[in-house]
């Protein structure tokens, strides 16, 4: 038996904070050595942090990375252990995203990334060049300062693997695994048994299985040990890197790290038998045939052994059941960990949340409560870094530290119900009850005086005073009155966040939390510069439907029982007067349901549908309930309001990324914000298709040829539930 101990890790790196990143890298190497590992794998671009973005264009960033690597190599960090270190490297005129493979104070080879991530949240082609040469390894001359310090002039650079006396090891960097022809397939045929994948992969709801299935698939049919390392936490942007470092042997997961954690360093190890890899490959006839006529991949020979012989004192790692979180848990833990990193690194002393008693702001409050619970739990588990950060943020003195989540929340979390004459007593009481359950410092503020003062000023200037629609006013007056309330709340929120700590003799300032969800952003159902405008928003990329699931889960699992009542209440902005025969409801105002919005969002973004393609697809999807004419009106109504309100996405509060159909304008969903909202060409095409179908007998799956009653524009504008969607 060839016994090999390997170590991979989750590291909470911070873009451009080289001291923080080096501290974590060193700690991970120390832990890997202590466990007896012969290989240590770190995340992609771990030295600089993955999210440096245009800082990668600065020569300083690359120079600092070399200085950090020099520090590692001059010390004893790489003695007797193969370390894969992620950093940017400039070769000639090109900048590459590289894994630098080091051992015994020497650089063995530099492996540049060959397939760059360049969609969704990723823009690697903006900063790096993909390595295209798959032939011989090239000679790379090290920077003079590095060369002189290490007494090493050059190293092999390019696509290849390291051949040790007893096994072969190669790197496969993040996106390469998901490419149509991944390198590991060719490398396996060349005898590589250990694959090291350094990644910077972000969290997205319900997506972990795709990643893990790729790891297992890489070694299921061709054998091998697949190591995966990832960053974990908020490194300075909208993404939460969700860790889940793992080790896979012949298609089975033998070690899995956490997906959501407050730890800065988490190292997982496994003892594997490389003879099991050779045995599997020898038993697959097709593998043998393809290996016999393989394309040769270049290698670097290192006369060292990584494995140990059979020893009963060593315990082989066995397959484990994969840990998947429910979506409700992902919503709780992912944004909570992201908020903690943002809080501890921003210099703020806590959060302030305008808490309306509705589903969205209550979800944010529950996530902050979850964060407080995680902090207390990690302190109890002995995490000194979390303890140090919590003592500083919570302003603890005399050796005290958080031991109870409600007490900690009281120190770092303000909630404020900013009620008006249009607010109900029910939402007011729900807000207070939830704040009490979490432990937040809660305020009840009436904003009628502020709103009245603004209206009096307007009346003085214009001689006119607007009225609500229910009181005989026009649509323009009605909308203006709602916007005044919403924007006053934003102004008051920022004032309270900056001054309340001073009032209570606390240091620093509080970050204002937003609470608009992804569906409202897509539809534009929010007031520009209202409480959707904040410092950060933990739910800005989460759908209303998922938030409802989360509220039901959190009521039981986080212990905030009032969330069950909040989830059951119909969504309402409470910006218009409540009358015996009228109560404002979100879905009526929007002219569409949240369920419909989720469908529109997925088709627009994930399936890249314009108005005509969306109409055709929805004719099949909704054909059992709606006629083509009804589907056409709904699609046109959506695109009209999507385009009218697209400008709001340009000032959207930075949000935790969680959903694949997020309309976030800054990174993820790059589209114009000035549209012809009539879509004359596209809507004409839809009308032509509808007219052509009217003369045909068309039946969609599961229904007869007739469609039932027409609902048309009126139903679309009113969110008519008769559609049954």
XYZ file of C-alpha atoms in Angstrom:
725
model
C 0.000 0.000 0.000
C 1.121 3.554 -0.799
C -0.340 5.590 2.030
C -0.616 9.340 1.400
C -1.833 11.990 3.844
C -3.245 15.082 2.134
C -4.594 18.366 3.502
C -6.829 20.993 1.963
C -8.497 24.004 3.514
C -11.086 26.764 3.693
C -9.449 30.156 4.244
C -11.227 33.420 5.051
C -9.072 35.724 2.927
C -9.549 39.474 2.490
C -8.776 41.105 -0.841
C -5.609 43.224 -0.657
C -4.962 42.483 3.027
C -1.682 40.612 2.629
C -0.968 40.385 6.365
C -4.352 38.795 7.077
C -3.969 36.398 4.160
C -0.429 35.374 5.070
C -1.457 34.736 8.658
C -4.147 32.334 7.442
C -1.865 30.629 4.909
C 0.807 30.001 7.538
C -1.745 28.714 10.039
C -3.093 26.266 7.467
C 0.391 24.953 6.663
C 1.150 24.512 10.363
C -2.057 22.528 10.848
C -1.401 20.424 7.746
C 2.105 19.582 8.964
C 0.864 18.783 12.440
C -1.541 16.274 10.907
C 1.332 14.621 9.028
C 0.190 15.694 5.560
C 2.582 15.484 2.599
C 0.495 17.861 0.450
C -1.167 21.148 1.431
C -3.578 22.803 -1.016
C -4.762 26.413 -0.617
C -7.495 28.409 -2.401
C -7.205 30.224 -5.695
C -5.342 33.549 -5.447
C -5.069 33.070 -1.694
C -2.106 35.425 -1.286
C -3.906 38.479 -2.671
C -7.497 37.424 -2.063
C -9.707 36.451 -4.993
C -11.824 39.625 -5.136
C -9.104 42.209 -5.855
C -10.655 42.925 -9.267
C -8.944 45.961 -10.875
C -6.254 45.890 -8.183
C -4.908 42.941 -10.202
C -3.980 45.499 -12.860
C -1.586 47.196 -10.431
C 2.013 46.011 -10.459
C 2.096 46.498 -6.687
C -0.366 43.643 -6.239
C 1.868 41.179 -8.076
C 5.019 42.494 -6.390
C 3.491 42.132 -2.925
C 2.437 38.574 -3.765
C 6.030 37.658 -4.666
C 7.264 39.217 -1.437
C 4.811 37.081 0.521
C 5.846 33.937 -1.322
C 9.496 34.755 -0.636
C 8.679 35.000 3.068
C 7.125 31.535 2.991
C 10.058 29.998 1.126
C 12.763 31.568 3.267
C 11.130 30.158 6.364
C 10.587 26.484 7.104
C 6.954 26.498 6.014
C 7.472 24.332 2.918
C 9.941 21.884 4.462
C 8.896 18.275 3.767
C 5.484 19.263 2.397
C 4.277 20.080 -1.122
C 2.401 23.409 -0.957
C 0.202 24.784 -3.711
C 0.009 28.580 -3.313
C -2.397 30.726 -5.362
C -1.182 34.127 -6.640
C -0.952 36.308 -9.782
C 2.210 36.073 -11.892
C 3.413 38.239 -14.789
C 5.299 36.390 -17.542
C 6.554 38.610 -20.309
C 3.681 40.964 -21.114
C 0.922 38.720 -19.785
C -0.600 38.384 -16.334
C -1.659 34.895 -15.245
C -3.717 33.433 -12.422
C -1.330 30.787 -11.098
C -0.766 27.984 -8.654
C 2.843 28.061 -7.466
C 3.929 24.578 -6.383
C 6.650 24.697 -3.717
C 8.554 22.236 -1.569
C 11.649 22.388 0.613
C 12.170 26.129 0.059
C 12.104 25.731 -3.719
C 9.563 26.528 -6.424
C 9.020 23.297 -8.347
C 6.779 24.682 -11.092
C 4.217 27.386 -11.807
C 0.888 26.272 -13.222
C -1.110 29.079 -14.949
C -4.890 28.821 -15.237
C -6.004 27.732 -18.712
C -9.775 28.341 -18.593
C -10.826 31.640 -17.036
C -14.181 32.334 -15.375
C -15.809 35.123 -17.334
C -19.555 35.041 -16.740
C -22.011 35.955 -14.013
C -20.021 37.481 -11.162
C -16.646 36.739 -12.738
C -14.486 38.931 -15.002
C -11.153 37.086 -14.999
C -10.449 37.946 -18.660
C -10.398 41.600 -17.622
C -7.344 40.962 -15.430
C -5.709 37.733 -16.616
C -4.729 35.874 -19.756
C -5.609 32.214 -20.218
C -2.616 29.929 -20.767
C -3.044 28.347 -24.199
C 0.206 26.401 -24.631
C -0.365 22.698 -23.956
C 3.030 21.557 -25.229
C 6.350 21.654 -23.442
C 6.789 23.515 -20.184
C 8.518 26.860 -20.650
C 11.327 28.361 -18.618
C 10.238 31.242 -16.378
C 12.887 33.557 -14.971
C 12.029 34.565 -11.448
C 12.016 38.255 -10.467
C 15.542 39.343 -9.530
C 14.767 39.928 -5.838
C 13.178 36.476 -5.564
C 15.915 34.779 -7.555
C 18.659 36.226 -5.398
C 16.858 35.440 -2.147
C 16.128 31.822 -3.114
C 19.269 31.195 -5.155
C 16.974 29.909 -7.889
C 17.025 31.570 -11.298
C 14.139 29.929 -13.147
C 11.308 27.421 -12.864
C 9.178 25.409 -15.317
C 6.009 27.307 -16.285
C 2.898 25.975 -17.999
C 0.621 22.964 -18.224
C 2.124 19.869 -16.720
C 2.447 17.740 -13.612
C 5.011 16.790 -10.969
C 6.383 13.260 -11.045
C 7.592 12.103 -7.647
C 9.309 8.775 -6.997
C 6.072 7.171 -5.869
C 3.209 9.140 -7.466
C 2.284 11.973 -9.824
C 0.529 15.178 -8.726
C -1.089 17.939 -10.811
C -3.082 21.145 -10.389
C -6.474 21.864 -11.933
C -7.646 25.399 -11.220
C -11.325 26.125 -10.454
C -13.108 26.786 -13.780
C -11.025 24.164 -15.601
C -12.958 21.416 -13.833
C -16.199 22.645 -15.417
C -14.832 23.092 -18.944
C -16.045 20.784 -21.752
C -12.689 18.949 -21.833
C -11.212 19.258 -18.319
C -7.458 18.765 -17.855
C -7.882 15.996 -15.272
C -9.080 13.591 -17.993
C -5.840 13.909 -19.959
C -3.696 14.051 -16.824
C -5.210 10.831 -15.499
C -4.236 9.027 -18.711
C -0.682 10.281 -18.117
C -0.598 8.614 -14.713
C -1.470 11.539 -12.449
C -3.081 10.153 -9.303
C -3.561 13.287 -7.174
C -5.416 16.350 -8.494
C -5.328 19.671 -6.613
C -8.160 22.094 -7.400
C -7.688 25.585 -5.946
C -10.912 27.568 -6.224
C -12.674 30.809 -5.418
C -16.274 29.618 -5.637
C -19.194 31.654 -4.308
C -22.361 30.501 -2.626
C -25.578 30.274 -4.571
C -28.761 28.691 -3.299
C -29.174 25.009 -4.147
C -25.908 24.784 -6.106
C -23.469 22.855 -3.893
C -24.460 19.502 -5.377
C -23.305 20.633 -8.840
C -19.824 21.289 -7.489
C -19.587 18.052 -5.505
C -20.944 15.968 -8.389
C -18.171 17.399 -10.569
C -15.501 16.306 -8.062
C -16.950 12.839 -7.740
C -17.399 12.502 -11.497
C -13.780 13.495 -12.106
C -12.530 10.377 -10.320
C -15.448 7.950 -10.584
C -14.679 6.681 -14.089
C -10.914 7.261 -14.166
C -9.841 6.944 -10.515
C -7.769 9.368 -8.532
C -7.588 11.532 -5.436
C -9.282 14.893 -5.971
C -8.496 17.676 -3.498
C -10.589 20.847 -3.454
C -9.779 24.051 -1.573
C -11.909 27.185 -1.435
C -12.111 30.574 0.146
C -14.792 31.060 2.797
C -16.416 34.306 3.841
C -16.769 37.859 2.514
C -13.490 39.058 1.032
C -14.743 42.590 0.450
C -17.592 42.336 -2.059
C -21.050 40.967 -2.728
C -20.024 37.319 -2.777
C -19.842 34.834 0.054
C -17.313 32.105 -0.694
C -18.825 29.008 0.808
C -15.845 26.841 1.564
C -16.762 23.154 1.562
C -13.185 22.030 1.013
C -13.253 18.323 0.313
C -11.258 15.254 -0.644
C -12.627 12.649 -3.042
C -11.148 9.206 -3.739
C -12.355 7.149 -6.687
C -15.692 8.963 -6.741
C -16.329 8.869 -2.981
C -16.139 11.881 -0.658
C -13.841 10.955 2.233
C -13.580 14.409 3.846
C -15.759 17.522 3.704
C -15.242 20.899 5.358
C -17.929 23.315 6.461
C -19.919 25.371 3.977
C -20.784 28.184 6.415
C -18.422 29.045 9.234
C -16.934 32.000 11.108
C -13.513 30.324 11.290
C -10.650 32.045 9.489
C -8.788 28.769 8.930
C -10.232 25.280 8.541
C -8.000 22.392 7.472
C -9.282 18.933 6.590
C -7.064 15.900 6.039
C -7.395 12.392 4.713
C -5.236 9.281 4.657
C -5.644 7.658 1.251
C -4.320 4.523 -0.419
C -2.942 5.325 -3.874
C -2.853 1.630 -4.727
C -6.656 1.766 -4.717
C -6.413 4.316 -7.534
C -4.039 2.103 -9.538
C -6.278 -0.898 -8.927
C -9.400 0.866 -10.189
C -7.659 2.144 -13.304
C -6.291 -1.302 -14.046
C -9.791 -2.753 -13.921
C -11.263 -0.366 -16.514
C -10.559 -1.656 -20.007
C -11.440 1.595 -21.768
C -9.077 3.519 -19.484
C -6.260 1.134 -20.371
C -6.938 1.489 -24.093
C -7.025 5.277 -24.047
C -3.962 5.507 -21.821
C -1.986 3.412 -24.318
C -2.373 6.085 -27.018
C -2.528 9.210 -24.862
C -1.221 12.651 -25.735
C 1.902 13.101 -23.639
C 1.801 15.870 -21.014
C 5.043 17.460 -19.825
C 6.218 16.794 -16.295
C 8.802 17.874 -13.735
C 10.654 15.140 -11.863
C 11.264 15.531 -8.141
C 13.337 12.766 -6.486
C 11.253 12.643 -3.301
C 8.721 10.258 -1.800
C 5.328 11.517 -0.647
C 3.830 8.226 0.497
C 4.475 5.858 3.363
C 4.295 2.081 3.411
C 1.605 -0.043 5.031
C 1.323 0.760 8.736
C -1.412 -0.383 11.104
C -1.036 2.822 13.105
C -2.473 4.721 10.151
C -6.225 4.846 9.616
C -7.536 4.968 6.070
C -10.239 7.558 5.404
C -13.534 5.970 4.429
C -16.432 7.372 2.363
C -18.684 9.816 4.193
C -22.254 10.958 3.760
C -22.217 14.333 2.052
C -23.561 17.210 4.134
C -26.072 19.380 2.289
C -27.919 22.263 3.913
C -31.579 22.901 3.235
C -32.193 26.164 1.302
C -33.668 27.673 4.477
C -30.424 26.933 6.312
C -28.399 28.406 3.457
C -30.420 31.642 3.737
C -29.786 31.722 7.482
C -26.102 30.848 7.607
C -24.669 32.288 4.379
C -25.820 35.914 4.816
C -25.164 35.686 8.577
C -21.499 34.771 8.004
C -21.227 37.434 5.282
C -22.642 40.069 7.670
C -20.169 39.081 10.384
C -17.180 39.482 8.080
C -18.491 42.825 6.838
C -19.167 44.039 10.371
C -15.807 43.060 11.833
C -13.813 44.425 8.892
C -15.730 47.667 8.273
C -14.954 49.272 11.626
C -18.660 49.590 12.446
C -20.060 48.861 15.893
C -23.281 47.194 14.829
C -26.333 47.289 12.571
C -29.461 49.407 12.332
C -32.517 47.978 10.587
C -35.800 49.722 9.745
C -38.090 46.910 10.941
C -41.589 47.168 9.484
C -42.984 43.908 10.804
C -43.228 42.571 7.241
C -41.603 39.476 5.784
C -38.566 41.126 4.210
C -37.266 43.264 7.077
C -38.140 40.473 9.520
C -36.007 38.077 7.465
C -33.072 40.468 7.754
C -33.620 40.770 11.509
C -33.689 36.990 11.846
C -30.433 36.685 9.871
C -28.750 39.168 12.230
C -30.107 37.137 15.147
C -28.659 34.006 13.552
C -25.310 35.795 13.237
C -25.358 36.577 16.961
C -26.105 32.929 17.726
C -23.207 31.777 15.520
C -20.811 34.203 17.214
C -21.708 32.999 20.703
C -21.477 29.370 19.569
C -17.988 29.829 18.054
C -16.760 31.601 21.186
C -18.034 28.696 23.277
C -16.141 26.344 20.927
C -12.915 28.204 21.682
C -12.432 30.403 18.592
C -10.191 33.186 19.896
C -10.409 35.328 16.753
C -14.212 35.447 16.906
C -13.983 36.212 20.604
C -11.539 39.082 20.029
C -13.694 40.590 17.275
C -16.888 40.233 19.309
C -15.349 41.919 22.372
C -14.208 44.879 20.269
C -17.481 45.293 18.370
C -19.666 44.816 21.438
C -17.467 47.140 23.522
C -16.869 44.555 26.249
C -14.458 45.468 29.042
C -12.850 43.854 32.093
C -12.363 40.509 30.366
C -16.066 40.070 29.550
C -17.220 38.542 26.267
C -20.512 37.387 24.708
C -22.009 34.278 26.260
C -25.651 34.748 25.263
C -26.925 35.773 21.824
C -29.719 38.089 23.026
C -27.317 40.002 25.235
C -24.866 40.326 22.331
C -27.663 41.498 20.010
C -28.592 44.203 22.525
C -25.105 45.624 22.154
C -24.807 45.588 18.351
C -28.307 45.673 16.836
C -30.820 48.530 16.677
C -34.251 48.017 15.117
C -36.675 50.860 14.527
C -40.340 50.760 13.553
C -41.009 53.982 11.672
C -44.790 54.050 11.689
C -47.167 56.489 10.074
C -50.900 57.051 10.035
C -51.016 54.302 7.396
C -49.310 51.669 9.561
C -51.367 49.002 11.252
C -51.182 48.110 14.910
C -50.562 44.488 13.891
C -47.287 45.209 12.059
C -46.158 47.485 14.883
C -46.670 44.739 17.454
C -45.052 42.086 15.257
C -41.947 44.243 14.838
C -41.626 44.764 18.595
C -42.194 41.103 19.395
C -39.536 39.960 16.939
C -37.032 42.533 18.195
C -37.615 41.328 21.753
C -37.100 37.690 20.731
C -33.796 38.525 19.033
C -32.680 40.880 21.805
C -32.350 44.004 19.643
C -32.560 47.544 21.008
C -35.929 48.493 19.556
C -37.386 51.950 18.896
C -40.930 52.928 17.935
C -40.870 56.184 15.958
C -43.829 58.026 14.431
C -42.860 59.827 11.225
C -46.163 61.682 10.645
C -44.718 64.969 11.918
C -41.790 64.778 9.495
C -44.047 63.868 6.552
C -46.475 66.664 7.455
C -43.629 69.182 7.592
C -42.501 68.204 4.092
C -46.055 68.441 2.753
C -46.491 71.843 4.389
C -43.315 73.020 2.680
C -44.617 71.721 -0.640
C -47.935 73.476 -0.102
C -46.138 76.718 0.742
C -44.115 76.498 -2.476
C -46.915 75.388 -4.824
C -50.172 76.316 -3.113
C -51.402 72.729 -3.517
C -51.575 69.740 -1.177
C -51.692 66.218 -2.628
C -54.289 63.619 -1.582
C -54.315 59.849 -1.549
C -56.268 58.041 -4.243
C -58.753 56.678 -1.707
C -59.444 60.289 -0.719
C -60.038 61.423 -4.279
C -56.479 62.160 -5.381
C -54.862 61.234 -8.687
C -52.342 58.449 -9.321
C -49.560 61.058 -9.376
C -50.582 62.453 -5.989
C -50.980 58.977 -4.545
C -47.521 57.853 -5.678
C -45.892 61.084 -4.497
C -47.353 60.728 -1.007
C -46.065 57.159 -0.753
C -42.596 58.183 -1.903
C -42.375 60.962 0.693
C -42.946 58.479 3.507
C -40.518 55.935 2.084
C -37.723 58.443 1.560
C -38.150 60.028 4.961
C -37.575 56.612 6.477
C -34.276 56.289 4.615
C -33.077 59.689 5.859
C -34.106 58.908 9.434
C -32.455 55.479 9.300
C -29.057 56.925 8.403
C -29.407 59.683 10.988
C -30.196 57.175 13.723
C -27.392 54.846 12.628
C -24.815 57.607 12.997
C -26.127 59.282 16.171
C -27.698 56.575 18.341
C -24.307 55.103 19.333
C -23.346 58.593 20.510
C -26.611 58.897 22.451
C -25.885 55.596 24.231
C -22.180 56.386 24.750
C -21.086 53.675 22.344
C -18.097 54.024 20.024
C -18.304 54.096 16.234
C -21.308 53.978 13.930
C -23.916 51.458 12.833
C -24.326 50.032 9.345
C -27.827 50.502 7.888
C -29.315 47.248 6.580
C -31.592 47.119 3.545
C -34.439 44.668 3.101
C -35.680 44.576 -0.491
C -35.809 41.135 -2.106
C -34.733 40.026 -5.571
C -38.261 39.941 -7.009
C -38.997 43.523 -5.993
C -35.743 44.595 -7.602
C -36.631 42.784 -10.817
C -40.069 44.416 -10.998
C -38.825 47.746 -9.654
C -41.380 47.572 -6.842
C -39.428 49.829 -4.529
C -38.934 53.551 -4.098
C -35.584 54.854 -5.247
C -33.697 56.036 -2.152
C -36.108 54.611 0.389
C -35.263 51.913 2.920
C -34.064 49.763 0.023
C -31.127 52.194 0.036
C -28.763 51.145 2.798
C -25.143 50.212 3.398
C -25.630 46.510 2.635
C -28.569 44.182 2.026
C -28.361 40.506 3.040
C -31.553 39.470 1.165
C -31.267 41.533 -2.020
C -30.727 38.406 -4.113
C -33.234 36.101 -2.416
C -36.752 35.530 -3.735
C -39.923 36.220 -1.777
C -40.886 32.564 -1.972
C -37.579 31.453 -0.478
C -37.861 34.086 2.242
C -41.260 32.695 3.212
C -39.726 29.222 3.515
C -36.933 30.707 5.614
C -39.346 32.491 7.969
C -41.232 29.279 8.676
C -37.959 27.441 9.308
C -36.497 30.212 11.473
C -39.595 30.407 13.650
C -38.736 26.934 14.929
C -35.012 26.509 14.403
C -33.825 29.965 15.482
C -36.432 30.285 18.216
C -38.133 33.433 16.877
C -41.745 32.299 17.100
C -43.268 35.561 15.884
C -41.877 34.826 12.414
C -44.656 32.293 11.811
C -47.291 35.012 12.168
C -45.242 37.426 10.070
C -44.945 34.868 7.261
C -48.692 34.248 7.254
C -49.568 37.941 6.859
C -50.226 39.225 3.300
C -47.326 41.391 2.002
C -48.132 45.110 2.147
C -46.117 48.333 1.970
C -48.567 50.196 4.259
C -47.986 53.486 2.453
C -51.645 54.219 1.722
C -54.490 54.805 4.213
C -56.291 51.735 5.505
C -60.048 51.854 4.960
C -62.836 49.426 5.739
C -63.097 48.615 2.036
C -59.420 49.003 1.074
C -56.064 47.682 2.220
C -52.902 48.042 0.178
C -51.418 44.717 -0.981
C -48.086 44.232 -2.763
C -49.218 41.741 -5.396
C -52.213 43.897 -6.324
C -49.972 46.962 -6.611
C -47.458 45.086 -8.759
C -50.071 43.549 -11.047
C -48.377 40.171 -10.738
C -47.704 37.573 -8.083
C -44.330 36.862 -6.513
C -44.550 33.379 -7.994
C -44.949 34.856 -11.469
C -42.060 37.234 -10.851
C -39.797 34.325 -9.992
C -40.703 32.671 -13.296
C -40.108 35.862 -15.280
C -36.766 36.384 -13.568
C -35.478 32.896 -14.326
C -36.551 33.071 -17.951
C -35.085 36.534 -18.471
C -31.706 35.809 -16.900
C -31.006 32.080 -16.679
C -32.605 31.097 -19.991
C -31.769 34.415 -21.708
C -35.297 35.028 -22.994
C -36.374 38.277 -24.566
C -40.099 39.149 -24.696
C -40.881 36.910 -27.700
C -38.988 33.868 -26.409
C -40.511 34.299 -22.960
C -43.985 34.453 -24.446
C -43.456 31.239 -26.417
C -42.053 29.382 -23.419
C -44.828 30.550 -21.100
C -47.466 29.453 -23.584
C -46.273 25.919 -22.885
C -45.679 26.454 -19.172
C -48.998 28.188 -18.451
C -51.033 26.774 -21.327
C -53.317 24.758 -19.052
C -54.527 27.934 -17.331
C -54.147 30.817 -19.759
C -54.749 31.478 -23.449
C -51.930 32.811 -25.640
C -53.569 36.259 -25.489
C -53.524 36.186 -21.697
C -49.901 35.038 -21.617
C -49.004 37.798 -24.081
C -50.547 40.493 -21.887
C -48.729 39.224 -18.814
C -45.378 39.106 -20.595
C -45.825 42.598 -22.047
C -46.901 43.955 -18.687
C -43.816 42.507 -17.002
C -41.374 43.872 -19.584
C -43.030 47.278 -19.489
C -42.457 47.695 -15.761
C -39.099 45.914 -15.777
C -37.778 48.429 -18.320
C -39.426 51.481 -16.717
C -37.758 50.656 -13.397
C -34.427 49.296 -14.589
C -32.715 52.555 -13.587
C -33.318 51.656 -9.937
C -30.845 48.795 -10.249
C -28.007 51.273 -10.870
C -28.292 52.515 -7.270
C -29.281 49.227 -5.668
C -27.706 48.645 -2.270
C -24.840 46.117 -2.485
C -26.476 42.775 -1.781
C -25.382 39.303 -0.813
C -25.451 37.259 -4.017
C -27.587 34.161 -3.650
C -29.860 33.805 -6.679
C -29.030 33.021 -10.304
C -31.635 35.467 -11.673
C -30.512 38.482 -9.652
C -31.049 41.759 -11.571
C -28.094 43.398 -9.783
C -26.669 45.963 -12.204
C -23.150 46.442 -10.910
C -21.609 43.008 -11.477
C -24.011 40.212 -12.271
C -26.628 41.508 -14.720
C -25.062 43.971 -17.136
C -27.801 45.618 -19.212
C -28.790 49.154 -20.154
C -31.053 51.185 -17.884
C -32.776 53.348 -20.523
C -35.286 51.357 -22.537
C -38.071 52.010 -24.967
C -40.595 50.576 -22.538
C -43.146 50.064 -25.333
C -40.884 47.424 -26.926
C -42.633 48.161 -30.258
C -40.860 45.567 -32.403
C -40.968 42.734 -29.853
C -44.567 43.338 -28.737
C -45.693 43.522 -32.380
C -44.080 40.112 -32.955
C -45.954 38.697 -29.963
C -49.244 40.108 -31.267
C -48.607 38.560 -34.675
C -48.009 35.156 -33.091
C -51.207 35.471 -31.015
C -53.216 36.446 -34.104
C -51.816 33.457 -35.964
C -52.757 31.116 -33.136
C -56.309 32.432 -32.885
C -57.225 30.748 -36.138
C -55.787 27.405 -35.103
C -57.040 24.756 -32.708
C -54.141 24.664 -30.279
C -53.948 22.342 -27.301
C -51.201 22.451 -24.712
C -50.252 19.401 -22.646
C -52.935 18.386 -20.177
C -55.785 20.503 -21.537
C -58.444 20.688 -24.231
C -58.297 23.157 -27.112
C -60.398 25.785 -25.335
C -58.707 28.149 -22.867
C -61.528 29.383 -20.626
C -62.240 33.034 -19.908
C -60.009 35.844 -21.100
C -58.472 37.909 -18.311
C -56.405 40.281 -20.429
C -54.838 43.483 -19.195
C -57.267 44.066 -16.352
C -56.386 40.754 -14.732
C -52.694 41.319 -15.297
C -52.867 44.751 -13.725
C -54.771 43.539 -10.710
C -52.826 40.357 -10.031
C -56.031 38.398 -10.638
C -55.743 35.114 -8.690
C -58.089 33.431 -11.145
C -55.032 32.704 -13.289
C -54.246 29.946 -10.768
C -50.469 30.200 -11.293
